[in-house]
């Protein structure tokens, strides 16, 4: 389950990274991915992660850019020289996850919610907790409809 959650979080980061790594030509494949994710229930995180991994296998270039942005953020990439301090700057969102345990009949299960903190310029002031799979669907839909 932890691998699936990490897959969803990385995918969210890929969708929300600024400047965007995903381009207009990625919309059709992202639309197909959203169509696969839409019918999934909140407890089907593993299936969602599998669909996202399949999508990622066909988008290695974008994943390499994402990895480069993550390494640069952590200052692990030695070959990048900051001759222009504003070039290749990415803003990668930070998510806080919360797992809540609940019981359905005899089966014990857990639900992962993601804490969404509104940006400073937002009129909202309180963080909101939503199920991670719902948030992935919401952000993916927003990205497609830009």
mmCIF file of C-alpha atoms in Angstrom:
data_model
loop_
_atom_site.group_PDB
_atom_site.id
_atom_site.type_symbol
_atom_site.label_atom_id
_atom_site.label_comp_id
_atom_site.label_asym_id
_atom_site.label_seq_id
_atom_site.Cartn_x
_atom_site.Cartn_y
_atom_site.Cartn_z
ATOM 1 C CA UNK A 1 0.000 0.000 0.000
ATOM 2 C CA UNK A 2 2.860 2.382 0.820
ATOM 3 C CA UNK A 3 4.281 2.024 -2.717
ATOM 4 C CA UNK A 4 0.876 2.853 -4.166
ATOM 5 C CA UNK A 5 0.565 5.966 -2.019
ATOM 6 C CA UNK A 6 4.059 7.084 -3.045
ATOM 7 C CA UNK A 7 3.106 6.578 -6.697
ATOM 8 C CA UNK A 8 0.020 8.785 -6.279
ATOM 9 C CA UNK A 9 2.001 11.503 -4.456
ATOM 10 C CA UNK A 10 4.745 11.532 -7.120
ATOM 11 C CA UNK A 11 2.103 11.753 -9.834
ATOM 12 C CA UNK A 12 0.471 14.689 -8.032
ATOM 13 C CA UNK A 13 3.839 16.416 -7.869
ATOM 14 C CA UNK A 14 4.332 15.802 -11.595
ATOM 15 C CA UNK A 15 0.930 17.368 -12.320
ATOM 16 C CA UNK A 16 1.448 20.386 -10.083
ATOM 17 C CA UNK A 17 5.131 21.171 -10.587
ATOM 18 C CA UNK A 18 5.809 24.713 -11.789
ATOM 19 C CA UNK A 19 6.802 25.433 -14.469
ATOM 20 C CA UNK A 20 4.870 22.479 -15.862
ATOM 21 C CA UNK A 21 6.739 19.472 -17.177
ATOM 22 C CA UNK A 22 3.680 17.969 -18.850
ATOM 23 C CA UNK A 23 2.737 19.594 -22.128
ATOM 24 C CA UNK A 24 -0.323 20.017 -24.318
ATOM 25 C CA UNK A 25 0.476 16.807 -26.234
ATOM 26 C CA UNK A 26 0.115 14.834 -22.968
ATOM 27 C CA UNK A 27 -3.562 15.775 -22.585
ATOM 28 C CA UNK A 28 -4.979 12.892 -24.617
ATOM 29 C CA UNK A 29 -3.092 10.245 -22.640
ATOM 30 C CA UNK A 30 -3.963 12.007 -19.365
ATOM 31 C CA UNK A 31 -7.625 12.028 -20.409
ATOM 32 C CA UNK A 32 -7.493 8.261 -20.959
ATOM 33 C CA UNK A 33 -5.833 7.852 -17.560
ATOM 34 C CA UNK A 34 -8.569 9.907 -15.879
ATOM 35 C CA UNK A 35 -11.191 7.721 -17.571
ATOM 36 C CA UNK A 36 -9.499 4.684 -15.998
ATOM 37 C CA UNK A 37 -9.344 6.322 -12.556
ATOM 38 C CA UNK A 38 -12.878 7.791 -12.447
ATOM 39 C CA UNK A 39 -14.770 4.563 -11.645
ATOM 40 C CA UNK A 40 -12.326 3.523 -8.893
ATOM 41 C CA UNK A 41 -13.441 3.665 -5.270
ATOM 42 C CA UNK A 42 -11.371 5.187 -2.484
ATOM 43 C CA UNK A 43 -10.145 1.754 -1.375
ATOM 44 C CA UNK A 44 -8.775 0.926 -4.850
ATOM 45 C CA UNK A 45 -5.534 2.857 -4.461
ATOM 46 C CA UNK A 46 -3.493 -0.116 -5.706
ATOM 47 C CA UNK A 47 -5.424 -0.221 -9.002
ATOM 48 C CA UNK A 48 -5.047 3.544 -9.391
ATOM 49 C CA UNK A 49 -1.300 3.294 -8.783
ATOM 50 C CA UNK A 50 -1.024 0.497 -11.360
ATOM 51 C CA UNK A 51 -2.800 2.641 -13.969
ATOM 52 C CA UNK A 52 -0.518 5.565 -13.188
ATOM 53 C CA UNK A 53 2.593 3.355 -13.427
ATOM 54 C CA UNK A 54 1.427 2.126 -16.854
ATOM 55 C CA UNK A 55 0.961 5.743 -17.951
ATOM 56 C CA UNK A 56 4.432 6.606 -16.654
ATOM 57 C CA UNK A 57 6.045 3.791 -18.648
ATOM 58 C CA UNK A 58 4.985 5.620 -21.811
ATOM 59 C CA UNK A 59 6.208 9.031 -20.620
ATOM 60 C CA UNK A 60 9.830 8.474 -19.648
ATOM 61 C CA UNK A 61 11.008 11.882 -20.910
ATOM 62 C CA UNK A 62 8.635 13.708 -18.578
ATOM 63 C CA UNK A 63 9.661 11.477 -15.671
ATOM 64 C CA UNK A 64 13.330 12.245 -16.320
ATOM 65 C CA UNK A 65 12.536 15.979 -16.173
ATOM 66 C CA UNK A 66 10.611 15.409 -12.943
ATOM 67 C CA UNK A 67 13.534 13.469 -11.457
ATOM 68 C CA UNK A 68 15.907 16.248 -12.498
ATOM 69 C CA UNK A 69 13.679 18.820 -10.776
ATOM 70 C CA UNK A 70 13.525 16.715 -7.610
ATOM 71 C CA UNK A 71 17.298 16.222 -7.534
ATOM 72 C CA UNK A 72 17.907 19.892 -8.146
ATOM 73 C CA UNK A 73 15.506 20.749 -5.364
ATOM 74 C CA UNK A 74 17.587 18.546 -3.059
ATOM 75 C CA UNK A 75 20.795 19.928 -4.574
ATOM 76 C CA UNK A 76 21.955 16.438 -5.490
ATOM 77 C CA UNK A 77 22.625 17.174 -9.150
ATOM 78 C CA UNK A 78 26.227 18.316 -9.452
ATOM 79 C CA UNK A 79 26.244 19.069 -13.167
ATOM 80 C CA UNK A 80 23.652 21.841 -12.934
ATOM 81 C CA UNK A 81 25.420 25.163 -12.577
ATOM 82 C CA UNK A 82 23.342 28.166 -11.615
ATOM 83 C CA UNK A 83 24.701 30.647 -14.148
ATOM 84 C CA UNK A 84 21.172 32.000 -14.476
ATOM 85 C CA UNK A 85 19.511 31.698 -11.065
ATOM 86 C CA UNK A 86 15.978 31.943 -12.526
ATOM 87 C CA UNK A 87 16.428 29.327 -15.234
ATOM 88 C CA UNK A 88 15.232 25.785 -14.524
ATOM 89 C CA UNK A 89 13.576 26.694 -11.243
ATOM 90 C CA UNK A 90 10.714 24.442 -10.251
ATOM 91 C CA UNK A 91 8.184 24.752 -7.495
ATOM 92 C CA UNK A 92 7.272 21.293 -6.287
ATOM 93 C CA UNK A 93 4.177 21.040 -4.082
ATOM 94 C CA UNK A 94 4.428 19.565 -0.618
ATOM 95 C CA UNK A 95 1.688 17.238 0.583
ATOM 96 C CA UNK A 96 0.992 16.027 4.089
ATOM 97 C CA UNK A 97 -0.596 12.593 4.259
ATOM 98 C CA UNK A 98 -2.777 11.262 7.033
ATOM 99 C CA UNK A 99 -3.859 7.650 7.389
ATOM 100 C CA UNK A 100 -7.028 6.878 9.286
ATOM 101 C CA UNK A 101 -8.002 3.380 10.302
ATOM 102 C CA UNK A 102 -11.586 2.259 9.986
ATOM 103 C CA UNK A 103 -13.348 -1.047 10.200
ATOM 104 C CA UNK A 104 -15.864 -2.512 7.769
ATOM 105 C CA UNK A 105 -17.473 -5.619 9.296
ATOM 106 C CA UNK A 106 -14.574 -7.931 10.178
ATOM 107 C CA UNK A 107 -12.115 -6.373 7.769
ATOM 108 C CA UNK A 108 -9.919 -3.594 9.033
ATOM 109 C CA UNK A 109 -8.849 -1.122 6.413
ATOM 110 C CA UNK A 110 -7.192 2.233 6.202
ATOM 111 C CA UNK A 111 -7.922 5.336 4.204
ATOM 112 C CA UNK A 112 -5.285 7.807 3.153
ATOM 113 C CA UNK A 113 -6.245 11.445 3.103
ATOM 114 C CA UNK A 114 -4.095 14.229 1.833
ATOM 115 C CA UNK A 115 -3.913 17.548 3.639
ATOM 116 C CA UNK A 116 -4.226 20.391 1.168
ATOM 117 C CA UNK A 117 -2.812 23.679 2.359
ATOM 118 C CA UNK A 118 -4.077 26.609 0.306
ATOM 119 C CA UNK A 119 -1.462 28.847 -1.304
ATOM 120 C CA UNK A 120 -0.724 32.128 0.489
ATOM 121 C CA UNK A 121 -2.593 34.217 -2.108
ATOM 122 C CA UNK A 122 -5.740 32.101 -1.692
ATOM 123 C CA UNK A 123 -8.823 33.387 0.086
ATOM 124 C CA UNK A 124 -9.066 30.059 1.922
ATOM 125 C CA UNK A 125 -7.236 29.902 5.208
ATOM 126 C CA UNK A 126 -7.857 26.417 6.545
ATOM 127 C CA UNK A 127 -6.187 23.285 5.274
ATOM 128 C CA UNK A 128 -8.622 20.739 3.834
ATOM 129 C CA UNK A 129 -8.382 16.956 4.095
ATOM 130 C CA UNK A 130 -9.560 14.897 1.136
ATOM 131 C CA UNK A 131 -9.050 11.256 0.149
ATOM 132 C CA UNK A 132 -5.870 10.999 -1.914
ATOM 133 C CA UNK A 133 -7.524 9.216 -4.847
ATOM 134 C CA UNK A 134 -10.224 11.896 -5.056
ATOM 135 C CA UNK A 135 -7.536 14.564 -5.033
ATOM 136 C CA UNK A 136 -5.611 12.842 -7.841
ATOM 137 C CA UNK A 137 -8.790 12.742 -9.945
ATOM 138 C CA UNK A 138 -9.549 16.395 -9.175
ATOM 139 C CA UNK A 139 -6.056 17.683 -10.032
ATOM 140 C CA UNK A 140 -5.854 15.503 -13.150
ATOM 141 C CA UNK A 141 -9.201 16.859 -14.336
ATOM 142 C CA UNK A 142 -8.090 20.440 -13.664
ATOM 143 C CA UNK A 143 -4.861 19.863 -15.578
ATOM 144 C CA UNK A 144 -6.707 18.433 -18.578
ATOM 145 C CA UNK A 145 -9.199 21.313 -18.641
ATOM 146 C CA UNK A 146 -6.676 24.166 -18.499
#
